[in-house]
Tab-separated table of N, CA, C and O in Angstrom:
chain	number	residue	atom	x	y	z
A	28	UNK	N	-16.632	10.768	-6.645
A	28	UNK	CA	-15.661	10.046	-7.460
A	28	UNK	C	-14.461	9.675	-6.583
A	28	UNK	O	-13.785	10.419	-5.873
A	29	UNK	N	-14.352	8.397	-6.785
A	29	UNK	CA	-13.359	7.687	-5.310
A	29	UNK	C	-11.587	8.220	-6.494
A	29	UNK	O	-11.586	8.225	-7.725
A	30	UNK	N	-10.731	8.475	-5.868
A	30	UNK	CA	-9.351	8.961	-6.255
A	30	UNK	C	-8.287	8.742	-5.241
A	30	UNK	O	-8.551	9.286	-4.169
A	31	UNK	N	-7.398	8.236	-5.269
A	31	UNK	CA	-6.084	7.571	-4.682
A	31	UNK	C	-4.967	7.748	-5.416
A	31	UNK	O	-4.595	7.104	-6.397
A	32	UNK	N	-4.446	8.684	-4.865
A	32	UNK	CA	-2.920	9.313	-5.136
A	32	UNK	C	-1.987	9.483	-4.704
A	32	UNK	O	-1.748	10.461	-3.996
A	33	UNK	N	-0.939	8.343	-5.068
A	33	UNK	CA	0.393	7.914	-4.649
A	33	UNK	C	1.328	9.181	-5.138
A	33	UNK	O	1.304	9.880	-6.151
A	34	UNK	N	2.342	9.158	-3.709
A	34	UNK	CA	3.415	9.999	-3.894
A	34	UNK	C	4.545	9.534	-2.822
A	34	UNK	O	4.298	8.962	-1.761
A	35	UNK	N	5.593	9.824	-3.214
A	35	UNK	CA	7.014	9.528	-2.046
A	35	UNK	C	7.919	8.673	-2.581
A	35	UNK	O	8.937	8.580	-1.895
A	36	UNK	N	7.897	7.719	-4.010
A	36	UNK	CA	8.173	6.761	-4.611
A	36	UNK	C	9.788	7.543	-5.012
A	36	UNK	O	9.891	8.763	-4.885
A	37	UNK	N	10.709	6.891	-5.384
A	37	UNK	CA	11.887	7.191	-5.769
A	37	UNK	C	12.607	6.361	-6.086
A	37	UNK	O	12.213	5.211	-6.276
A	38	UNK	N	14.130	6.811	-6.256
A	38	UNK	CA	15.544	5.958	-6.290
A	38	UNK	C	16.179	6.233	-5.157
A	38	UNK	O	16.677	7.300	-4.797
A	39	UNK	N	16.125	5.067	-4.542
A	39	UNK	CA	17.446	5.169	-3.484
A	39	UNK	C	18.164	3.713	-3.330
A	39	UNK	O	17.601	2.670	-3.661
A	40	UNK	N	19.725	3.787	-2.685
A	40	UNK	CA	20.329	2.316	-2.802
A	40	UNK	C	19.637	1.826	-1.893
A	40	UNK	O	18.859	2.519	-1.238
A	41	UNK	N	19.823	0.398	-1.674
A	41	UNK	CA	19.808	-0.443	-0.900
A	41	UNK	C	20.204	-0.680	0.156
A	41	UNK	O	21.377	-1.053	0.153
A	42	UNK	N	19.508	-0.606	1.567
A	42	UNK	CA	19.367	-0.412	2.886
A	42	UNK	C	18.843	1.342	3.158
A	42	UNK	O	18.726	1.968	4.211
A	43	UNK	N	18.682	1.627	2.171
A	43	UNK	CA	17.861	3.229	2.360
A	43	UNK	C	16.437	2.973	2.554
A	43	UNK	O	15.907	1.862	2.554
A	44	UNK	N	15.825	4.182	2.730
A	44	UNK	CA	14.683	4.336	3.607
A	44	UNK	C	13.966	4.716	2.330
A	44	UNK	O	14.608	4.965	1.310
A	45	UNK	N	12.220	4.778	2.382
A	45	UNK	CA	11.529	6.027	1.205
A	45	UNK	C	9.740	5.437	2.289
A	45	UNK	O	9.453	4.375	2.841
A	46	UNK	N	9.029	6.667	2.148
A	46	UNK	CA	7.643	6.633	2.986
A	46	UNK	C	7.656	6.817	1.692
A	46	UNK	O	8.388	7.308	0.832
A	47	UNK	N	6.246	6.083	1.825
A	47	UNK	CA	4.950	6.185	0.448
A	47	UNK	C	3.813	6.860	1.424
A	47	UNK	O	3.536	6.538	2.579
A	48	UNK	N	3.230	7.909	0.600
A	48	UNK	CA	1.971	7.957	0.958
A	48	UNK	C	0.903	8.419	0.029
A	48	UNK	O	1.097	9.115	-0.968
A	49	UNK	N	-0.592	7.832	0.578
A	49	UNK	CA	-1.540	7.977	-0.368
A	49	UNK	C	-2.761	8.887	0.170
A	49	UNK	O	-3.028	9.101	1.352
A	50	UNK	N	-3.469	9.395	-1.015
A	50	UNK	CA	-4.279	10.637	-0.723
A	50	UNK	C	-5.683	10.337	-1.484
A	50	UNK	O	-6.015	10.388	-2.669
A	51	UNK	N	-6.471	9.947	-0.085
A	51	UNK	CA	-7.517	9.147	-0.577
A	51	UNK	C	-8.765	10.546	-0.451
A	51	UNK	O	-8.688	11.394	0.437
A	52	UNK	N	-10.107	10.537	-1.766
A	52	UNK	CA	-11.100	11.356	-1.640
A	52	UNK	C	-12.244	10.436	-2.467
A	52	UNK	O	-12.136	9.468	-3.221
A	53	UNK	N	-13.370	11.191	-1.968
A	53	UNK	CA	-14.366	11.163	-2.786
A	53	UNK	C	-15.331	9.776	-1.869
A	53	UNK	O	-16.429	9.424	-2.299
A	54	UNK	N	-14.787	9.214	-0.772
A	54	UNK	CA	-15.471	8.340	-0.093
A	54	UNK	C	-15.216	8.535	1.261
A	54	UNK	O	-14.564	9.512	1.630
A	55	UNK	N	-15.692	7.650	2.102
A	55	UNK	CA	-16.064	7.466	3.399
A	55	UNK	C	-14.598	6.618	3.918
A	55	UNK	O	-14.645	5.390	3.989
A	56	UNK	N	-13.584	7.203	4.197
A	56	UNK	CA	-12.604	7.019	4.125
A	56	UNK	C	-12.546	5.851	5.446
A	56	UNK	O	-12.377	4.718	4.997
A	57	UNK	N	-12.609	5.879	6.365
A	57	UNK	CA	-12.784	5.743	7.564
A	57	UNK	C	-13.622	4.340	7.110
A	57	UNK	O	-12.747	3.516	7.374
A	58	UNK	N	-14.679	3.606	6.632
A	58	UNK	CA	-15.376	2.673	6.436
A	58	UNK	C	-14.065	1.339	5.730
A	58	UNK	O	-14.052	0.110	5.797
A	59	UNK	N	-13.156	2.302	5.126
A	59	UNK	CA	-12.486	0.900	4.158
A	59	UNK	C	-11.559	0.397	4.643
A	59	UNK	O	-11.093	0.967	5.630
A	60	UNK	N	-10.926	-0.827	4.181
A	60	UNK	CA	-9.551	-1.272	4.205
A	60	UNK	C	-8.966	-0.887	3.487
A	60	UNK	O	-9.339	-0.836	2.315
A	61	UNK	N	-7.569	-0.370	3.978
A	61	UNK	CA	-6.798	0.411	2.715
A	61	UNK	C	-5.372	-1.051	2.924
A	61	UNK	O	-4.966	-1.532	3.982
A	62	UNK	N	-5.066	-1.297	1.904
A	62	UNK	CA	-3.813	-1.941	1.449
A	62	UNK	C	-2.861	-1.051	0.046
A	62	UNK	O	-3.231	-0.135	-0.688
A	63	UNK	N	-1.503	-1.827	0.118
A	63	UNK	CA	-0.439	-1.375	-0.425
A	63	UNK	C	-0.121	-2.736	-1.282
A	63	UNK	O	-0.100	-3.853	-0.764
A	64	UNK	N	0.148	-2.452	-2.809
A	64	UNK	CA	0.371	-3.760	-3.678
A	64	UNK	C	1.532	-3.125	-4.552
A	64	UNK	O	1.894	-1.955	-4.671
A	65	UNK	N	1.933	-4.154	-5.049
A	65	UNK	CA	2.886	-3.760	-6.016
A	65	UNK	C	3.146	-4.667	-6.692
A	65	UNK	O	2.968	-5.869	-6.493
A	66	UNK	N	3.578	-4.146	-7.518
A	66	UNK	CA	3.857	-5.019	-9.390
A	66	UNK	C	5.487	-4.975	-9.816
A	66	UNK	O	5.899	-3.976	-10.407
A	67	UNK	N	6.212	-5.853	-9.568
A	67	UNK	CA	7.531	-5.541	-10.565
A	67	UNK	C	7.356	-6.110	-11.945
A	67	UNK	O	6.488	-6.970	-12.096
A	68	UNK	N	8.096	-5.717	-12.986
A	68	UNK	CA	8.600	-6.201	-14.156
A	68	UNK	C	8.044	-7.768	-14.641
A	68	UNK	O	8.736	-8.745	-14.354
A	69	UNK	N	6.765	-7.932	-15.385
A	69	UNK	CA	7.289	-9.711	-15.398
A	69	UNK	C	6.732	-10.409	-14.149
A	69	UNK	O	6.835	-11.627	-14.008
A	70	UNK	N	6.138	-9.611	-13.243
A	70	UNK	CA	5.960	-10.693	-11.999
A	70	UNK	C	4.466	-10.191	-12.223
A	70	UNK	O	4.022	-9.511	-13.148
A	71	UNK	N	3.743	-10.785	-10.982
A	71	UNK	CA	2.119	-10.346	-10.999
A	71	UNK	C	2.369	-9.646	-9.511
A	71	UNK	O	3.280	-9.687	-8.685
A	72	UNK	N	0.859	-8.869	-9.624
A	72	UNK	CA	0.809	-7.798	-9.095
A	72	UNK	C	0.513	-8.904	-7.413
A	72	UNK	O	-0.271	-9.848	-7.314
A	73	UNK	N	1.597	-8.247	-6.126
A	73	UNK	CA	1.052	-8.693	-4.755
A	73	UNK	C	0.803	-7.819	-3.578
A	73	UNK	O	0.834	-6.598	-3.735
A	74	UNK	N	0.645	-8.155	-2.829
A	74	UNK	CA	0.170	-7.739	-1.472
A	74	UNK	C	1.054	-7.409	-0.662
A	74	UNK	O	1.694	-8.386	-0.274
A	75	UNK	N	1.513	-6.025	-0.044
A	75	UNK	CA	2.753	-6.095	0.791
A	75	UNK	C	2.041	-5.711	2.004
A	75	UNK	O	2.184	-6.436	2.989
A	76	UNK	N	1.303	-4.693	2.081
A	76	UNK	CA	0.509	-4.465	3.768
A	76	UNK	C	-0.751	-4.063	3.422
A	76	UNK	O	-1.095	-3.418	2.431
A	77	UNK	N	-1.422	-4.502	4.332
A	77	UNK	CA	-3.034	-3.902	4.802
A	77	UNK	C	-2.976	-3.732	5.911
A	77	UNK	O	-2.029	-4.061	6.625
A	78	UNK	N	-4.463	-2.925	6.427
A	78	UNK	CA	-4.876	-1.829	7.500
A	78	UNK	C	-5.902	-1.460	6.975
A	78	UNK	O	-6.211	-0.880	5.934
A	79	UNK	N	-6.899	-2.283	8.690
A	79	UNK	CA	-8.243	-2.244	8.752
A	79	UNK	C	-8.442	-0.649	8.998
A	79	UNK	O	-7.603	0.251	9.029
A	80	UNK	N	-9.981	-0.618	9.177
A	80	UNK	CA	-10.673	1.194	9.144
A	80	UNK	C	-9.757	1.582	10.349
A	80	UNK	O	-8.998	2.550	10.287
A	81	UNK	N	-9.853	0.873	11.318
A	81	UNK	CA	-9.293	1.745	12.992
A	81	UNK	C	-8.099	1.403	13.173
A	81	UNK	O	-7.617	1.617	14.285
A	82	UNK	N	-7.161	0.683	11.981
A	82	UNK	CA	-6.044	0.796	12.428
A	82	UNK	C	-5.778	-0.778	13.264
A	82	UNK	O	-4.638	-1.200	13.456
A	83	UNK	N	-6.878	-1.442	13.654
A	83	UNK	CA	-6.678	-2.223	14.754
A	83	UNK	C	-5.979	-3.461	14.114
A	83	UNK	O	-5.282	-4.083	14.915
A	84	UNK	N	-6.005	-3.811	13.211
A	84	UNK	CA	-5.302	-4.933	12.312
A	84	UNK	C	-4.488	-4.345	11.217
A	84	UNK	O	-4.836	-3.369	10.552
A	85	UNK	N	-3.062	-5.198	11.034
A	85	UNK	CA	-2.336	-4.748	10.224
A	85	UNK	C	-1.773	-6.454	9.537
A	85	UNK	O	-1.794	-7.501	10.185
A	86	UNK	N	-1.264	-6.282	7.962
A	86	UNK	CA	-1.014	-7.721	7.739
A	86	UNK	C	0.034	-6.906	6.607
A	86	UNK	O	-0.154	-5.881	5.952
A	87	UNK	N	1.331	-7.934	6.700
A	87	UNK	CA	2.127	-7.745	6.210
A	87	UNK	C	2.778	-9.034	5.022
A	87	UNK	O	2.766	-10.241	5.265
A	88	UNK	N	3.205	-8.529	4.002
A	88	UNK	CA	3.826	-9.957	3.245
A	88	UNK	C	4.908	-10.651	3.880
A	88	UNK	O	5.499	-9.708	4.406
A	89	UNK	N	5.351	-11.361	4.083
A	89	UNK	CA	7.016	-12.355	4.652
A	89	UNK	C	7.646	-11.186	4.446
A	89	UNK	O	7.744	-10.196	5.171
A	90	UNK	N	8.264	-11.530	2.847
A	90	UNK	CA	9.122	-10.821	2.445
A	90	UNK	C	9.671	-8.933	3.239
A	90	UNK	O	10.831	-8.521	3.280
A	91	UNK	N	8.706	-8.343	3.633
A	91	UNK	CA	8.786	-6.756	4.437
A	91	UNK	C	8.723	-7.015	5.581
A	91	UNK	O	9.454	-6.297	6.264
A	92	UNK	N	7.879	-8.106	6.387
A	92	UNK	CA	7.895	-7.969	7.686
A	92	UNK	C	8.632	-7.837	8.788
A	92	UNK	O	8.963	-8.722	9.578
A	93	UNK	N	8.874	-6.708	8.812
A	93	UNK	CA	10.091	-6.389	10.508
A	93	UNK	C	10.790	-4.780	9.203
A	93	UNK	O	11.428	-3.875	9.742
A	94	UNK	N	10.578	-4.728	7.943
A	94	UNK	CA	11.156	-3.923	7.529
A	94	UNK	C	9.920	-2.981	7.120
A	94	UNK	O	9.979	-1.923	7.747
A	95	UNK	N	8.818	-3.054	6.253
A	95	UNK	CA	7.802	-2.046	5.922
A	95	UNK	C	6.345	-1.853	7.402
A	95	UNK	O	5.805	-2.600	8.218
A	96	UNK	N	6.271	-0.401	7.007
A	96	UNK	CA	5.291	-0.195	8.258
A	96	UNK	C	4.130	0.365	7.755
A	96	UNK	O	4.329	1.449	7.205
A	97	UNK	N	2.699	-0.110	7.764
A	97	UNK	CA	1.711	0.702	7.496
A	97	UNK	C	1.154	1.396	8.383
A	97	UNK	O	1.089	1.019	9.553
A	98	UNK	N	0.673	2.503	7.962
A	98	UNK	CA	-0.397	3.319	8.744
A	98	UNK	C	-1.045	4.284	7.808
A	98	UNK	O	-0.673	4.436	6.644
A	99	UNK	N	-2.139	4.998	8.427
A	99	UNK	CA	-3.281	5.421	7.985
A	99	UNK	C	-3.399	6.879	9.272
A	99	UNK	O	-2.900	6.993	10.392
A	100	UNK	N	-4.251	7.767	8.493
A	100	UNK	CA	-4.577	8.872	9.408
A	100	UNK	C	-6.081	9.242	8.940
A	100	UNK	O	-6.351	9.931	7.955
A	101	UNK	N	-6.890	8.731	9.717
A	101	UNK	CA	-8.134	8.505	8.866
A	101	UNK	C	-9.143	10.201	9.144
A	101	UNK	O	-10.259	10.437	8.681
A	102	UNK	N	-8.291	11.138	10.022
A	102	UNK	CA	-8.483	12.760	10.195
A	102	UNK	C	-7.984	13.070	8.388
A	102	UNK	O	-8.674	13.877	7.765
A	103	UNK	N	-7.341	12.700	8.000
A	103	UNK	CA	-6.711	13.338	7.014
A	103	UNK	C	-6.570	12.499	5.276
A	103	UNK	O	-5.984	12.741	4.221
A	104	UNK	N	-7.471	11.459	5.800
A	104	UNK	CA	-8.023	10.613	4.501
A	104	UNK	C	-6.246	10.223	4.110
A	104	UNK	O	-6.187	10.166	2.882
A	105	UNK	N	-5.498	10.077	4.437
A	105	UNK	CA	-4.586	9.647	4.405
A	105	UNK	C	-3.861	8.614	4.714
A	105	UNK	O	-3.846	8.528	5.942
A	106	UNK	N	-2.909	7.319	3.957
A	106	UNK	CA	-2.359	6.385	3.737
A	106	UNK	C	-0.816	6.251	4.133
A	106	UNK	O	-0.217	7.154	3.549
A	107	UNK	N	-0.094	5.613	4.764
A	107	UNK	CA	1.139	5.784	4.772
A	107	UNK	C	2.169	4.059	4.368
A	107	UNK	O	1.620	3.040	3.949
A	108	UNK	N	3.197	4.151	4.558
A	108	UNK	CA	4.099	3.089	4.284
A	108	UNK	C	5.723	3.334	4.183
A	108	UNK	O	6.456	3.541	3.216
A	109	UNK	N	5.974	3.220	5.618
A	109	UNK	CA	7.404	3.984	5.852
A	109	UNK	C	7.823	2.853	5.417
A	109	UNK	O	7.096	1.879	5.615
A	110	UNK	N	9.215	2.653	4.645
A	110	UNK	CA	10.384	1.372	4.338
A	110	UNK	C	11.736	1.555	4.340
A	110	UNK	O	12.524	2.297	3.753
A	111	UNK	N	11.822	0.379	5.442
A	111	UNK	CA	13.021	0.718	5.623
A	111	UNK	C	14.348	-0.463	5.960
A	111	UNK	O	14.373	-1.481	6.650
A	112	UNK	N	15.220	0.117	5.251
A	112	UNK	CA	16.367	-1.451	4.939
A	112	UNK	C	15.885	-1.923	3.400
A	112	UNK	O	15.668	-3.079	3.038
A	113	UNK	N	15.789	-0.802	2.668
A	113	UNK	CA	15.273	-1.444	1.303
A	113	UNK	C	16.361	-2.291	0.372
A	113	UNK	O	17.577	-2.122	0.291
A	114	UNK	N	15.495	-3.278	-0.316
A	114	UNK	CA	16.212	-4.609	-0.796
A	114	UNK	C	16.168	-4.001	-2.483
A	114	UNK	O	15.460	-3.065	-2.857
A	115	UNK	N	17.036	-4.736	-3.282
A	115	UNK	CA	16.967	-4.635	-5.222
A	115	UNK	C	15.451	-4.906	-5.134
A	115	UNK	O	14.557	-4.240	-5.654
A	116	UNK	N	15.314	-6.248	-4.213
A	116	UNK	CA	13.935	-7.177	-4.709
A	116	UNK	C	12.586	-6.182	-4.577
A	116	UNK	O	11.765	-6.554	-5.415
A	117	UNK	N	12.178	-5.243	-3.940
A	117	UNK	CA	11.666	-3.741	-3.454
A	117	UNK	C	11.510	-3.562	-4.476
A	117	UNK	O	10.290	-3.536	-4.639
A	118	UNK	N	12.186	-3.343	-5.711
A	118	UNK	CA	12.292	-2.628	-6.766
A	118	UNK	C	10.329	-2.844	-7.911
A	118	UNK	O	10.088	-3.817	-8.625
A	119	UNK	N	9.532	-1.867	-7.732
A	119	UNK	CA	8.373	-2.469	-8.222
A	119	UNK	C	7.564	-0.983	-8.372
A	119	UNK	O	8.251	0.002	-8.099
A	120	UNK	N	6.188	-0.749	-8.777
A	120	UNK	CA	5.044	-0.127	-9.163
A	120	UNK	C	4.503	0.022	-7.724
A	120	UNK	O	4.066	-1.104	-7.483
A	121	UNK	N	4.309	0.725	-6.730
A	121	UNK	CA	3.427	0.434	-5.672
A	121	UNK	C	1.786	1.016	-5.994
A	121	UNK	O	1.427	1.925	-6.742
A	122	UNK	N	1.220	0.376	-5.377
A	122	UNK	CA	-0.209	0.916	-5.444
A	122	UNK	C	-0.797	0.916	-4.104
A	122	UNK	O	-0.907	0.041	-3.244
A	123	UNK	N	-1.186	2.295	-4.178
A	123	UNK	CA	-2.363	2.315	-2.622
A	123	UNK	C	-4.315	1.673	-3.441
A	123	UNK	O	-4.968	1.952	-4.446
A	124	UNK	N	-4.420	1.109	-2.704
A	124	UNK	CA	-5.840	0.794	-2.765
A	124	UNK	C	-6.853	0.537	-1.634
A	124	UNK	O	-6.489	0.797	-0.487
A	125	UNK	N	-8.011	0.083	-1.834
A	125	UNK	CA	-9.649	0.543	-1.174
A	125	UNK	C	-9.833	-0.337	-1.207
A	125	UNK	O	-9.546	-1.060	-2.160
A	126	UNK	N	-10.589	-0.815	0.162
A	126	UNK	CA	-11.922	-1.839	-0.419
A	126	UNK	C	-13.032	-1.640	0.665
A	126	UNK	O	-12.612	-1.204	1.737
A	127	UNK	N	-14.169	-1.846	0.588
A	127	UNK	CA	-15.327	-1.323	1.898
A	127	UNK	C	-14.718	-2.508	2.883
A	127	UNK	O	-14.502	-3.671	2.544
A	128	UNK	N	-14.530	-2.009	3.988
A	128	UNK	CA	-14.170	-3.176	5.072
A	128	UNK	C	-16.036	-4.066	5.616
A	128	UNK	O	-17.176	-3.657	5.837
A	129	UNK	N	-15.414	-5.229	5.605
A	129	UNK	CA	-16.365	-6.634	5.614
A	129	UNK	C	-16.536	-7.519	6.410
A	129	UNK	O	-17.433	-8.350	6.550
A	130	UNK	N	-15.024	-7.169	7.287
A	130	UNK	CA	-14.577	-8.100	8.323
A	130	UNK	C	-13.273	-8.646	8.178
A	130	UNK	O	-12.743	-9.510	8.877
A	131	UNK	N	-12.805	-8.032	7.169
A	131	UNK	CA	-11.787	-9.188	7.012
A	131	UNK	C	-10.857	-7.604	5.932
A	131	UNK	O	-11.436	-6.680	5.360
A	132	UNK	N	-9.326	-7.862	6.023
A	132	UNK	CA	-8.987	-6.699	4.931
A	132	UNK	C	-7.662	-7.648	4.670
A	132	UNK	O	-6.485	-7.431	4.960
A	133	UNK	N	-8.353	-8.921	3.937
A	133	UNK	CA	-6.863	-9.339	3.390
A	133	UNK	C	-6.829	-9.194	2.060
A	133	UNK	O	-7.779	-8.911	1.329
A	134	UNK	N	-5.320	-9.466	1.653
A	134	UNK	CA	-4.819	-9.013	0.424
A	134	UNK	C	-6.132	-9.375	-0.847
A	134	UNK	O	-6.700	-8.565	-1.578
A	135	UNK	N	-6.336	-10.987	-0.754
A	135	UNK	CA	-7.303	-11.566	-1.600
A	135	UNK	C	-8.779	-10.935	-1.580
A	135	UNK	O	-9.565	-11.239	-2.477
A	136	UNK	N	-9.073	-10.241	-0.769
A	136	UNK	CA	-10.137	-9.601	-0.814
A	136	UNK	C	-10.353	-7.872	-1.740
A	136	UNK	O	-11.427	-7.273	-1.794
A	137	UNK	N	-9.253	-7.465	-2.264
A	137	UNK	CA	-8.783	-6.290	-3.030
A	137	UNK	C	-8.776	-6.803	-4.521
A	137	UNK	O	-8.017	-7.709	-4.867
A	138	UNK	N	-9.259	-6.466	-4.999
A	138	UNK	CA	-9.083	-6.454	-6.521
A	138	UNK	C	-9.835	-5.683	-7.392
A	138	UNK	O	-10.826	-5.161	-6.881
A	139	UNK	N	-9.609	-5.437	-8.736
A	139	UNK	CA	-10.129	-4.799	-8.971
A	139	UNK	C	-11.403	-4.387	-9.951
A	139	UNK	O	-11.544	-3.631	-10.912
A	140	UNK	N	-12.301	-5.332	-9.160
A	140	UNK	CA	-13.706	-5.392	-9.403
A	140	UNK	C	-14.593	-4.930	-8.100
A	140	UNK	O	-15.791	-4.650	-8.052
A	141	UNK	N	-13.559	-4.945	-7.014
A	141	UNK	CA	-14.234	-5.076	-5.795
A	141	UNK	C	-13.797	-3.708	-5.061
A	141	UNK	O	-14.527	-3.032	-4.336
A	142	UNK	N	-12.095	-3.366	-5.489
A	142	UNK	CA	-12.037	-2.341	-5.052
A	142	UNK	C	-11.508	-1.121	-5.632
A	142	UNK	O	-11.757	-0.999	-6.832
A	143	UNK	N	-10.612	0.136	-4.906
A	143	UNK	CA	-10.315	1.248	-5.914
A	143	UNK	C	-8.461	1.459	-6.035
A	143	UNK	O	-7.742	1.211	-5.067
A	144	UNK	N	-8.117	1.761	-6.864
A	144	UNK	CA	-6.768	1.665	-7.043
A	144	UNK	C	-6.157	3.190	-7.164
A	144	UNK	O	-6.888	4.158	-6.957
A	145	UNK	N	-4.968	3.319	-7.463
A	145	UNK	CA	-4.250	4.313	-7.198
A	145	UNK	C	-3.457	4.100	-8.822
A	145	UNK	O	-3.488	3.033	-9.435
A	146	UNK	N	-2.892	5.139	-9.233
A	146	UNK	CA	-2.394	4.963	-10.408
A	146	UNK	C	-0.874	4.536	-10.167
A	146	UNK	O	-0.202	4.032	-11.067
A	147	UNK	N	-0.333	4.803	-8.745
A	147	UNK	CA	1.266	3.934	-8.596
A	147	UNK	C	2.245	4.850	-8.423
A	147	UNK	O	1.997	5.935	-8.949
A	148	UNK	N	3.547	4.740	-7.707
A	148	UNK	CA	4.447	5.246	-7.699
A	148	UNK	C	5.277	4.694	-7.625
A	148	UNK	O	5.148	3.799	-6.790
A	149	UNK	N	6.633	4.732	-8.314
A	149	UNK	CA	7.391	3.881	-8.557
A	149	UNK	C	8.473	3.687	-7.591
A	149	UNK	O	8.869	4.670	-6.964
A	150	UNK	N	8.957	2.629	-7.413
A	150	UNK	CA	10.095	2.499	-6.529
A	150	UNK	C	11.324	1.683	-7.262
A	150	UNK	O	11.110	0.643	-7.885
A	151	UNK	N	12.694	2.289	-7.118
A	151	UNK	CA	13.391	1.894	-7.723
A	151	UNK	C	14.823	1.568	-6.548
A	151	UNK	O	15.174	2.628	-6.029
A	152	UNK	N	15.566	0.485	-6.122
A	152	UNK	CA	16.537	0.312	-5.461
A	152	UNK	C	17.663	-0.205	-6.494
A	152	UNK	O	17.513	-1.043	-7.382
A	153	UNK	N	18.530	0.328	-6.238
A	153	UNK	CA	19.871	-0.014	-6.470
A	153	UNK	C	20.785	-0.445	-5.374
A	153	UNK	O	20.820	-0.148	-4.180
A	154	UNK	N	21.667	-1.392	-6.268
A	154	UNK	CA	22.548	-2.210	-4.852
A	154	UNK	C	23.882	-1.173	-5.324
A	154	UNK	O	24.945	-1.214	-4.705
């Protein structure tokens, strides 16, 4: 039974720091693309980073790039997402998720028919 469990989510102001990380079981951890999505209020759910099985590709949204960092520890079935210089706009649902890697681990390739989700941790910034 595949399970993804977000933790590290909080309140902090704006230009503060918060790591997310996720705690992946029940699969072949090492085979997937793991990405990071999130949902605010009213908006639809997007894509902020992915990270292929080895780490060797990483893809980031505009909006985080030069500020959010992914990584993975695939010894420890484990997900990461240090952030830092956080914005109001930050303010959202994050989700760690799965998908079997194919060749490709972009955002549009995650969904959820195809892959496994995380129940979310919330992130909240204040200015």
């Amino acid at each position: 039974q595949v399970q993804l469990v977000e933790s590290g989510g909080g309140s902090v102001q704006a230009g503060g720091s918060l790591r997310l990380s996720c705690a992946a079981s029940g699969y072949t951890y090492s085979n997937y693309c793991m990405g990071w999505f999130r949902q605010a209020p009213g908006k639809e759910r997007e894509g902020v980073a992915s990270i292929s099985p080895a780490s060797g590709t990483t893809a980031y949204a505009a909006s985080v790039k030069g500020r959010f960092t992914i990584s993975r520890d695939n010894a420890k079935n484990a997900l990461y997402l240090q952030m830092n210089n956080l914005k109001t706009e930050d303010t959202a649902m994050y989700y760690c998720a799965a998908r079997l890697y194919g060749g490709s681990c972009r955002f549009s390739f995650f969904s959820d028919s195809s892959g496994h989700w995380g129940q979310g941790t919330q992130v909240t910034i204040s200015s």
